Short mmCIF file of C-alpha atoms and ligand atoms in Angstrom, two decimals:
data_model
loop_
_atom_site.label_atom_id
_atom_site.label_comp_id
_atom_site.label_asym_id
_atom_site.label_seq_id
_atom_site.Cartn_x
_atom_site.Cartn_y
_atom_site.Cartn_z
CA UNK A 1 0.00 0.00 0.00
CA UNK A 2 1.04 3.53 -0.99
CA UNK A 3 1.05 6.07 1.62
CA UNK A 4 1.10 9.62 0.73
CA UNK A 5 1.50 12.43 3.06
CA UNK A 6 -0.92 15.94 2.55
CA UNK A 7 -0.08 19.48 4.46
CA UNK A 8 -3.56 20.52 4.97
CA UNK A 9 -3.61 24.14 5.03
CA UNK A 10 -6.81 24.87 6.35
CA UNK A 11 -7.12 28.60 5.91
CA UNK A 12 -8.80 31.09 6.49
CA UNK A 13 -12.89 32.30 6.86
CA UNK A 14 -14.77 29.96 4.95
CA UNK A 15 -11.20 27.74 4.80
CA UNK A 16 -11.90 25.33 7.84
CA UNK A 17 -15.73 24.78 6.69
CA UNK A 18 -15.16 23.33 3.02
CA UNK A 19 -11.75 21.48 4.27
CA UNK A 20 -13.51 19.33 6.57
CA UNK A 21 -15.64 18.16 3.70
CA UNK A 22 -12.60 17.48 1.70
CA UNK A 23 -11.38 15.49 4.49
CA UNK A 24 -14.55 13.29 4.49
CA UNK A 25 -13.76 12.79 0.96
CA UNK A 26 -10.16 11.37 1.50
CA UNK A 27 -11.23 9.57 4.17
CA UNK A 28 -13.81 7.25 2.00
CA UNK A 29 -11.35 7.35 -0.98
CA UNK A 30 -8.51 6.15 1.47
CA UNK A 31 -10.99 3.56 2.63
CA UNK A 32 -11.87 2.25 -0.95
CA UNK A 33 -8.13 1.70 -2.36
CA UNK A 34 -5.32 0.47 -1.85
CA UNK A 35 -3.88 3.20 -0.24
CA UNK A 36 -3.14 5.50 2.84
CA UNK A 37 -3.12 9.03 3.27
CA UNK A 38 -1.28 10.97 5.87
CA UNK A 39 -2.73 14.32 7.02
CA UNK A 40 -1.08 16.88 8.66
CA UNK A 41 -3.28 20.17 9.33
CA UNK A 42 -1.15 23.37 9.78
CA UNK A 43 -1.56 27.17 10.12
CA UNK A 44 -1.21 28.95 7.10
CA UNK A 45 -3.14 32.42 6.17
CA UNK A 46 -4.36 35.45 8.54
CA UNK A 47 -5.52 32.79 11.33
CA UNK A 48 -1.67 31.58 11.47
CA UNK A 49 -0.39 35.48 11.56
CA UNK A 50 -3.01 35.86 15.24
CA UNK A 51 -1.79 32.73 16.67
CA UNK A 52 2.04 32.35 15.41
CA UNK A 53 3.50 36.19 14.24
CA UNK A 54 4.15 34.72 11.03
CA UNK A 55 1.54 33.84 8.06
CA UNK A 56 3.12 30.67 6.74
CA UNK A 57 5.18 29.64 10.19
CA UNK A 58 8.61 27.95 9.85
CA UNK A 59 6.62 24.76 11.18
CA UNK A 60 4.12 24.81 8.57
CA UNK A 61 7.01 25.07 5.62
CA UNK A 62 8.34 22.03 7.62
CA UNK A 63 5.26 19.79 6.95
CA UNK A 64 4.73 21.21 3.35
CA UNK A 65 8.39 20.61 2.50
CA UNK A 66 8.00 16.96 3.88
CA UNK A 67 4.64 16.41 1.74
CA UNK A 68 3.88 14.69 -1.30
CA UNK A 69 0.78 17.10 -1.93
CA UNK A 70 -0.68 20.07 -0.50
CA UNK A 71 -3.99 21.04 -0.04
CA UNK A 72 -4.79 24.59 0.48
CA UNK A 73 -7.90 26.05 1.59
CA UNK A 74 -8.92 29.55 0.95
CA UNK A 75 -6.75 32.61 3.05
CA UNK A 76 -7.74 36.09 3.56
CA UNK A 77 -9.46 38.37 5.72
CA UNK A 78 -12.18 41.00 4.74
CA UNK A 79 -11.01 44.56 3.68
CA UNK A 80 -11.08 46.01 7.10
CA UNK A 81 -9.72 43.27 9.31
CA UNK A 82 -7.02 42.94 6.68
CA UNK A 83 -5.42 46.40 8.42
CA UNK A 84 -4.88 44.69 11.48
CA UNK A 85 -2.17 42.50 9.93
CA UNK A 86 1.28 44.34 8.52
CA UNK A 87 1.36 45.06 4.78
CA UNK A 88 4.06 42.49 4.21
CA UNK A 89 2.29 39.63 6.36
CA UNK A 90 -1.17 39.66 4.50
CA UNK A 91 -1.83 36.41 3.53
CA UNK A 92 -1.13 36.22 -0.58
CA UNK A 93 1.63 38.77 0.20
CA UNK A 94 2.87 36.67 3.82
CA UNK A 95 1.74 33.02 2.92
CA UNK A 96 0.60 32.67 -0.44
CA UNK A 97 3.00 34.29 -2.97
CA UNK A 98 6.26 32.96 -0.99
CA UNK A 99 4.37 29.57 -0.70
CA UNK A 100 4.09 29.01 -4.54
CA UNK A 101 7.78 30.64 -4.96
CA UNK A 102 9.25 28.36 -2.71
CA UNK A 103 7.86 25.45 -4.63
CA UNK A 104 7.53 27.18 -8.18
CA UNK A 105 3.89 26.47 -8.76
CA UNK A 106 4.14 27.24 -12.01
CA UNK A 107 1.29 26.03 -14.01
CA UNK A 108 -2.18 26.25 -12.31
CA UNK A 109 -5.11 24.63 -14.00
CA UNK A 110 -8.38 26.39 -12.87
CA UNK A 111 -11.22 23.96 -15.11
CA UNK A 112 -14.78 26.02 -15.59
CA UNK A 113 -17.28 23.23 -15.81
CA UNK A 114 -21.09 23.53 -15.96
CA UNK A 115 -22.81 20.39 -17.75
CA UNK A 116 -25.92 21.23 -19.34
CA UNK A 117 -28.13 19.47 -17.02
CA UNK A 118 -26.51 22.27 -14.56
CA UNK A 119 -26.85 25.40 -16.89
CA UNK A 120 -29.65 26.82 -14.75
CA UNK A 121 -26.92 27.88 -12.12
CA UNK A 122 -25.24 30.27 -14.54
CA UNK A 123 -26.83 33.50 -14.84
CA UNK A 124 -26.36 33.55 -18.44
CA UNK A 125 -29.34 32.90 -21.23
CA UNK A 126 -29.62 29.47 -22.03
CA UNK A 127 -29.35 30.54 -25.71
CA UNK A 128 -25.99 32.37 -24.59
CA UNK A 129 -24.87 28.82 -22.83
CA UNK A 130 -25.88 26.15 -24.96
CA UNK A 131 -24.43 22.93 -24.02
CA UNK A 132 -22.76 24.30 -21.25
CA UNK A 133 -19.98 25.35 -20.40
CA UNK A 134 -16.31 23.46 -20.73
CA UNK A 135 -13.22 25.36 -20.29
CA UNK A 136 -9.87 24.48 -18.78
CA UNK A 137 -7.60 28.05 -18.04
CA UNK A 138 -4.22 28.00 -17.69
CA UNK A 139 -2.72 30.65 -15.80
CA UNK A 140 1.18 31.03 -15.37
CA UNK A 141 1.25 31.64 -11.55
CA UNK A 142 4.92 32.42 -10.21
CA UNK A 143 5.84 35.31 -12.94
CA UNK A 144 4.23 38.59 -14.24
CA UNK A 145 3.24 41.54 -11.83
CA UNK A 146 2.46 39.80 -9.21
CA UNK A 147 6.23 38.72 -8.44
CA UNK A 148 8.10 41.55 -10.14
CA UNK A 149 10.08 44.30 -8.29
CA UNK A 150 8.04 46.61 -6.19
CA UNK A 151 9.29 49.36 -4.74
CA UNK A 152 7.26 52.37 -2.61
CA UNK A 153 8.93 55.64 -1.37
CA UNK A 154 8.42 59.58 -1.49
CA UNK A 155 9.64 61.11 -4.76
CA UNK A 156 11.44 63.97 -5.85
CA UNK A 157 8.43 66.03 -5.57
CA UNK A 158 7.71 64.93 -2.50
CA UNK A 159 5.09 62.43 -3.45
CA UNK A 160 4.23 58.79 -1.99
CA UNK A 161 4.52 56.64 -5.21
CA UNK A 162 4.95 53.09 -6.10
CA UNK A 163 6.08 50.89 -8.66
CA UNK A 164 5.81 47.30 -9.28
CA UNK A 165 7.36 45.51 -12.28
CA UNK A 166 5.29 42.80 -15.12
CA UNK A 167 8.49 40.84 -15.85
CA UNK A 168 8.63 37.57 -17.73
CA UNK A 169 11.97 35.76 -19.07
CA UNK A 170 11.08 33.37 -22.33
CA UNK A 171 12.22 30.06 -19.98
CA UNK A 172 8.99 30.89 -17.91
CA UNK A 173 6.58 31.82 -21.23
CA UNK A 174 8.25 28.45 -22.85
CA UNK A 175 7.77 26.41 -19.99
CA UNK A 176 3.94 27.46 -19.38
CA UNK A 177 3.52 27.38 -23.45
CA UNK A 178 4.49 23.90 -23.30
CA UNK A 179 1.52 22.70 -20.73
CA UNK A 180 -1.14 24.68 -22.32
CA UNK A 181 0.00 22.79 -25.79
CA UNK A 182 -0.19 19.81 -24.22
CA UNK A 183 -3.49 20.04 -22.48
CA UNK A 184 -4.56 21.25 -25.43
CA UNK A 185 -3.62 18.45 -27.30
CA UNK A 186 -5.58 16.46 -24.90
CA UNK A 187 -8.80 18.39 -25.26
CA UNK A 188 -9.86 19.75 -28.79
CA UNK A 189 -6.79 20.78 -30.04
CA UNK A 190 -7.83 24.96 -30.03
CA UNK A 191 -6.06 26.90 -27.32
CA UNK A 192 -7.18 30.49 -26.95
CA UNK A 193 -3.57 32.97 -26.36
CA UNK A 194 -4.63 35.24 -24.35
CA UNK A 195 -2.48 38.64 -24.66
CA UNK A 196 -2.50 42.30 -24.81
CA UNK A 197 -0.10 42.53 -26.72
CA UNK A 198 -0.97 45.96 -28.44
CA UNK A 199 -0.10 47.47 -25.18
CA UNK A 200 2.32 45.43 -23.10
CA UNK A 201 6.02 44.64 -23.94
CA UNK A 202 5.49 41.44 -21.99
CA UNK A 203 3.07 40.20 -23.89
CA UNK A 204 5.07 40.52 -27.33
CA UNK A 205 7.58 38.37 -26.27
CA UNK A 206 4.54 36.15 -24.89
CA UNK A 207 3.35 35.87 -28.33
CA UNK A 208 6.47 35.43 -29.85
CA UNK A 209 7.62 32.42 -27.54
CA UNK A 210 4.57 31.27 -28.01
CA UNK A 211 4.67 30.91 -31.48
CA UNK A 212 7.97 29.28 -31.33
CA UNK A 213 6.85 26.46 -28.93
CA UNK A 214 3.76 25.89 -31.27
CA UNK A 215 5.99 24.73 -34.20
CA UNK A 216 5.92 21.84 -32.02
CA UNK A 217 2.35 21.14 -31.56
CA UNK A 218 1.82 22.10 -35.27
CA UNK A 219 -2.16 19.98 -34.83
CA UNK A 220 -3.19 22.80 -32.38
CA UNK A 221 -4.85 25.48 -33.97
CA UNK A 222 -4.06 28.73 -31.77
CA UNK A 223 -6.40 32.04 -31.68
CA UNK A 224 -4.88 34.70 -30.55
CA UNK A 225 -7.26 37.04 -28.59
CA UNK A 226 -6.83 40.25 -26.01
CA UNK A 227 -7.64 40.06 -22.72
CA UNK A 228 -10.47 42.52 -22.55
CA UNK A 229 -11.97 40.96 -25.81
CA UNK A 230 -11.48 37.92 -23.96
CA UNK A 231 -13.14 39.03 -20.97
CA UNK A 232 -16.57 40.01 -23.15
CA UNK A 233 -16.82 37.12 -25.18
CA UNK A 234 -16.69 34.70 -22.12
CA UNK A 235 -19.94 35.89 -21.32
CA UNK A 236 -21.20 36.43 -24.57
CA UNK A 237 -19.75 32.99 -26.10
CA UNK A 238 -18.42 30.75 -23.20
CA UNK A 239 -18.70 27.85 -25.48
CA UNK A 240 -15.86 29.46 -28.41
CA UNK A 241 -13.06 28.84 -25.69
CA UNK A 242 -11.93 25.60 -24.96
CA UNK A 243 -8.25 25.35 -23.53
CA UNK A 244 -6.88 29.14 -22.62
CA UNK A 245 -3.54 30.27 -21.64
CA UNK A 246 -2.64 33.61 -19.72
CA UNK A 247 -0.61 35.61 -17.78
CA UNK A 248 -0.71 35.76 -14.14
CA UNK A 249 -2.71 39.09 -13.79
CA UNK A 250 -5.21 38.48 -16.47
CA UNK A 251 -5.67 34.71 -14.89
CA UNK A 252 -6.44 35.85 -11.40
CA UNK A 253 -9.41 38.03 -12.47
CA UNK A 254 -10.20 36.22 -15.80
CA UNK A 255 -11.11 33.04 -14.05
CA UNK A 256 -13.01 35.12 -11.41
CA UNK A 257 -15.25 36.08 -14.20
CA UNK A 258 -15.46 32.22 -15.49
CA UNK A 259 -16.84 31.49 -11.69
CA UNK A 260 -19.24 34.34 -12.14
CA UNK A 261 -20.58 32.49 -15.79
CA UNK A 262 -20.50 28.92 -13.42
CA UNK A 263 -22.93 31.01 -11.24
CA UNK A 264 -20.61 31.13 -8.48
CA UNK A 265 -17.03 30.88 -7.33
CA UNK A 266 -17.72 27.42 -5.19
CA UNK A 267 -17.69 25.88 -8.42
CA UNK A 268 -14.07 26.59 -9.45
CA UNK A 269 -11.12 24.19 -7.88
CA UNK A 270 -7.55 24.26 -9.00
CA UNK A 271 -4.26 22.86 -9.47
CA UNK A 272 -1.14 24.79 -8.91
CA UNK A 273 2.13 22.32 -10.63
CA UNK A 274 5.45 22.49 -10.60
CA UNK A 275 7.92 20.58 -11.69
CA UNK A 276 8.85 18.75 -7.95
CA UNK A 277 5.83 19.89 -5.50
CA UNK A 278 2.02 20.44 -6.32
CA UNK A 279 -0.60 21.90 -4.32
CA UNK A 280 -4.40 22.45 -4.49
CA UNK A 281 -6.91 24.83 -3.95
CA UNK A 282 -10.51 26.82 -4.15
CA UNK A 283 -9.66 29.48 -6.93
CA UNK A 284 -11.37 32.19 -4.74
CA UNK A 285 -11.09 33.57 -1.50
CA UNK A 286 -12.15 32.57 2.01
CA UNK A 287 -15.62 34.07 1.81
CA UNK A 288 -15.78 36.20 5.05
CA UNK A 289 -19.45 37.54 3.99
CA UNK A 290 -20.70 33.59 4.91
CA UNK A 291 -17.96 32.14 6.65
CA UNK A 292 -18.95 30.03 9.87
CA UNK A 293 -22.15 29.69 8.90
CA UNK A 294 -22.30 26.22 7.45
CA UNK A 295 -23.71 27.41 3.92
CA UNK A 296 -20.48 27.93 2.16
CA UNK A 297 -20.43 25.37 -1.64
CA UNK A 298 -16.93 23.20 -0.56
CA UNK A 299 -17.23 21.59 -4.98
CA UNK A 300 -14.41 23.63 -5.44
CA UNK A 301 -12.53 22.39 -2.12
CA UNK A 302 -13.29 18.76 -3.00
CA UNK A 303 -12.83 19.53 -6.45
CA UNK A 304 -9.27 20.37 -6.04
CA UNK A 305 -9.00 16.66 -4.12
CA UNK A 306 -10.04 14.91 -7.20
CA UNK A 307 -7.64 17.16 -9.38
CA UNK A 308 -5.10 15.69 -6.43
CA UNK A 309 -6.14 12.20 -6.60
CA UNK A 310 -5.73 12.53 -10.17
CA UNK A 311 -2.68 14.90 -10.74
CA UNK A 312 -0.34 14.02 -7.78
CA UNK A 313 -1.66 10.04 -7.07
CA UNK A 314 -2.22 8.98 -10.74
CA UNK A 315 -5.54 7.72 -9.02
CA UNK A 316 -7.50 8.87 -12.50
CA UNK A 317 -10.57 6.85 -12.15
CA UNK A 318 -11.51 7.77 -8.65
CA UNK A 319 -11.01 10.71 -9.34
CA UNK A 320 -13.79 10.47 -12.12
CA UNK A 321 -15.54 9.35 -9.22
CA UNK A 322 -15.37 12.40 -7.56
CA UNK A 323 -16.43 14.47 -9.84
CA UNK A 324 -19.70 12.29 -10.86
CA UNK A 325 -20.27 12.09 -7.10
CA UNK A 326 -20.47 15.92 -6.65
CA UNK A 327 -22.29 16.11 -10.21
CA UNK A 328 -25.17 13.39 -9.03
CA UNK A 329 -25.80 15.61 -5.88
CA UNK A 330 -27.15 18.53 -8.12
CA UNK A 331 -28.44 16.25 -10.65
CA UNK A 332 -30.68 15.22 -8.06
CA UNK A 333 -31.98 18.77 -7.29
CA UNK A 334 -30.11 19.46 -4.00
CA UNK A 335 -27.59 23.18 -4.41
CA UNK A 336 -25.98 25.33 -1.90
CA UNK A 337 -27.15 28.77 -1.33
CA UNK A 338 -24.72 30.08 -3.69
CA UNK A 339 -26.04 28.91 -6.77
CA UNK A 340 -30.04 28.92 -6.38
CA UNK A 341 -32.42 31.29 -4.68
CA UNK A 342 -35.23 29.90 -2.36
CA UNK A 343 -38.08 28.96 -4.79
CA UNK A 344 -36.12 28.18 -7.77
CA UNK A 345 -37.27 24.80 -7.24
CA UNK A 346 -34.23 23.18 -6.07
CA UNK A 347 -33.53 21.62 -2.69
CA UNK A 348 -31.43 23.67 -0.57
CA UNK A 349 -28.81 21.88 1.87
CA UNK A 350 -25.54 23.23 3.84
CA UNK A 351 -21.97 22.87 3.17
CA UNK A 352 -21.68 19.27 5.50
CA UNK A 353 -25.08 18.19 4.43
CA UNK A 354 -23.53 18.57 0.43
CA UNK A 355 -19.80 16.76 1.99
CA UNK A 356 -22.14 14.14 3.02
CA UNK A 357 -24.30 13.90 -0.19
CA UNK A 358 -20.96 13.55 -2.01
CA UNK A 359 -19.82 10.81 -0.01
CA UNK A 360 -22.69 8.84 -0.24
CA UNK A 361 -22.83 9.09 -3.55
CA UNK A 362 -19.30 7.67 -3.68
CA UNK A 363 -19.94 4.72 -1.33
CA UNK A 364 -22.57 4.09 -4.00
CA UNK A 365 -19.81 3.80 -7.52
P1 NAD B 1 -14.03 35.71 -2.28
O1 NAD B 1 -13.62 34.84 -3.39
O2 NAD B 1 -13.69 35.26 -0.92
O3 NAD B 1 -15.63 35.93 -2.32
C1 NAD B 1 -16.29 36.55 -3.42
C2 NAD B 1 -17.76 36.13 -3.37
O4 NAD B 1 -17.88 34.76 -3.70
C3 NAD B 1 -18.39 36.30 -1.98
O5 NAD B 1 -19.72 36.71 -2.12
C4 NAD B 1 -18.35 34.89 -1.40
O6 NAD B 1 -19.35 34.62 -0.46
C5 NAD B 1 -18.53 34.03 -2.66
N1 NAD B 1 -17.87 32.73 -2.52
C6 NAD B 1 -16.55 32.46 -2.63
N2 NAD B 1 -16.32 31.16 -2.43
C7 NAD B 1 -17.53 30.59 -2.18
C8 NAD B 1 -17.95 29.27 -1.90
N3 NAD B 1 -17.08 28.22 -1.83
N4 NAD B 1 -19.26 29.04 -1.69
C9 NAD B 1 -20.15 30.03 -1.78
N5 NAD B 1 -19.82 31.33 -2.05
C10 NAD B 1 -18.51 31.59 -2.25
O7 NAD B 1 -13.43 37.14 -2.59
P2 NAD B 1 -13.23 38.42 -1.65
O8 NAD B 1 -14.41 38.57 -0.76
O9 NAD B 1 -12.86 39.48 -2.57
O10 NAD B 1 -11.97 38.08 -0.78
C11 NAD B 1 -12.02 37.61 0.56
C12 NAD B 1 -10.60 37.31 1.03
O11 NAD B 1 -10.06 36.22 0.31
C13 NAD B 1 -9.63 38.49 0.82
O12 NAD B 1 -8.83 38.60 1.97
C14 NAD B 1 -8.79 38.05 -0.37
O13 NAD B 1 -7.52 38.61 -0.33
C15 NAD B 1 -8.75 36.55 -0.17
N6 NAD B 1 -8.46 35.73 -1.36
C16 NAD B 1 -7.70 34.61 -1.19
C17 NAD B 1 -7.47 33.76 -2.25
C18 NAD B 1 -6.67 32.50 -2.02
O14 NAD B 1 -6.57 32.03 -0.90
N7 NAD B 1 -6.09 31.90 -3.05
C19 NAD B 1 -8.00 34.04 -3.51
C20 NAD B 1 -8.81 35.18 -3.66
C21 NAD B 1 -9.03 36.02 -2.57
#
């Protein structure tokens, strides 16, 4: 039997609520094959910064280090509690951002999935949505603005100013080229390039090492298309894009929007690769608005387990499970608050209630 060791990084608001559903979820799957999972829950986020000084501790880099996975819940505080924490310590700037540097996360896969038995969740026409919706973004996640210089100071006028750098070397566009050709490949062979390259520097030489690594996928057809055009046409045409590849920047807000076409941000898990450590997570934050109060969607949390199961255990087909576990439980009517109103018909049930749904469901394949 294999045993694998996960960090569980439980998080922050809405964090703790979704990852004990995931943890129902490894428990069965542990249960059903022929193999043993580890878990090691440790602070990480604004809730480790109260209780430790630090955001991501030196003990918690000790357990992630030592693990074959990581699973991440959501970090994050709302607007105004964030000002109780130092600039430097907030959680993506503390926790997150050195967490995915120290391991070079360098490839995240966010998938935006809506079958068309589900499309009723999305707020978008069902003329505008079709089939549904089937997207897989790839967003280069250790590069771009996000992990350029910054610098903030008084200028010569006297001024408070700041600048922070978009930088990108070709190894990191090649290397993050080469994934979204191969996913691609996988898929239907059309990857969307998404740019802005009629403004940015950065994203000519995105283009252009981009093209180069495509000589090697020649069956891929690429289309190239600008972010903001981008940003219009997934909610006008979801069902044009197929695999996508971005930036960092226009990933972080461009799959924000594909959550808002799922009908909600608890339907978007994700997988952040690199080339010796992975980890998972909910693509949005921890949710203060509902956290603690037992309503929060955990797909996304459990989600990123079956990306896990898949990605980091070669455990494809139970993953598959997964997924057609949480699929059944809306198939059969039940939703969280998040995607459905009171009186749209549907049968409403809690974040453990849905945890429990999914893992009966399971017990069931
Ligand atoms: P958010 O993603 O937490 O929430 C946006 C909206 O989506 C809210 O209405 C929330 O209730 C809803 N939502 C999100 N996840 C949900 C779920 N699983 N089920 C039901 N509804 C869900 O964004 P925000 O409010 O702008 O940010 C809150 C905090 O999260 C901030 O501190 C931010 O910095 C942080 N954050 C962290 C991450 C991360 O950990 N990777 C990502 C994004 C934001």
């Amino acid at each position: 039997m294999t045993t694998y060791k996960i960090a569980l990084l439980d998080g922050d608001g809405i964090g703790p609520e979704i990852m004990a559903e995931a943890v129902k979820i490894l428990k069965l799957v542990e249960a059903r094959n022929d193999v043993s999972f580890d878990l090691v829950h440790t602070p990480f986020g604004a809730s480790a910064w109260f209780d430790t000084g630090s955001s991501y501790p030196d003990e918690s880099k000790a357990v992630t280090d030592a693990a074959d996975a990581i699973l991440k819940g959501p970090i994050g505080l709302s607007h105004e509690e964030s000002k109780k924490i130092p600039v430097d310590e907030q959680p993506e700037r503390g926790a997150l951002l050195p967490m995915r540097r120290r391991y070079n996360t360098y490839a995240n896969f966010r998938p935006v999935y809506l079958p068309k038995g589900l499309v009723h969740f999305s707020p978008l026409k069902p003329e505008i949505i079709g089939e549904g919706i089937d997207i897989m973004m790839i967003r280069e996640l250790v590069g771009g603005l996000y992990f350029g210089h910054k610098e903030t100071g008084i200028n010569e006028d006297g001024r408070r100013y700041v600048k922070e750098t978009l930088e990108y070397d070709e190894d990191q566009i090649k290397r993050i080229m080469k994934v979204a050709f191969t996913t691609a490949m996988k898929r239907k062979k059309v990857l969307h390039n998404i740019h802005k390259s009629n403004v940015l520097k950065s994203s000519v030489l995105w283009n252009e090492v981009m093209e180069e690594v495509h000589a090697d996928y020649p069956e891929v057809e690429v289309i190239n298309i600008l972010v903001d055009a981008a940003a219009t046409y997934l909610c006008l045409n979801p069902g044009m894009f197929d695999t996508m590849v971005m930036e960092n920047m226009f990933g972080d807000i461009l799959s924000d929007q594909a959550g808002g076409i799922l009908g909600s941000l608890g339907l978007m898990p994700s997988a952040c690769i690199g080339d010796k450590k992975a980890y998972y997570e909910p693509s949005h934050g921890s949710a203060p608005d509902i956290a603690g109060k037992n309503i929060a969607n955990p797909y996304s949390m459990i989600g990123s387990v079956a990306m896990m199961l898949d990605m980091s255990f070669g455990l494809e087909d139970e993953s598959k499970n997964v997924w057609n576990a949480m699929q059944s439980v809306f198939s059969e009517g039940f939703s969280t608050p998040d995607l459905s109103k009171e009186g749209a018909g549907v049968k409403m049930i809690s974040t453990s209630e849905f945890g429990d749904k999914v893992a009966l469901a399971l017990k069931n394949t």
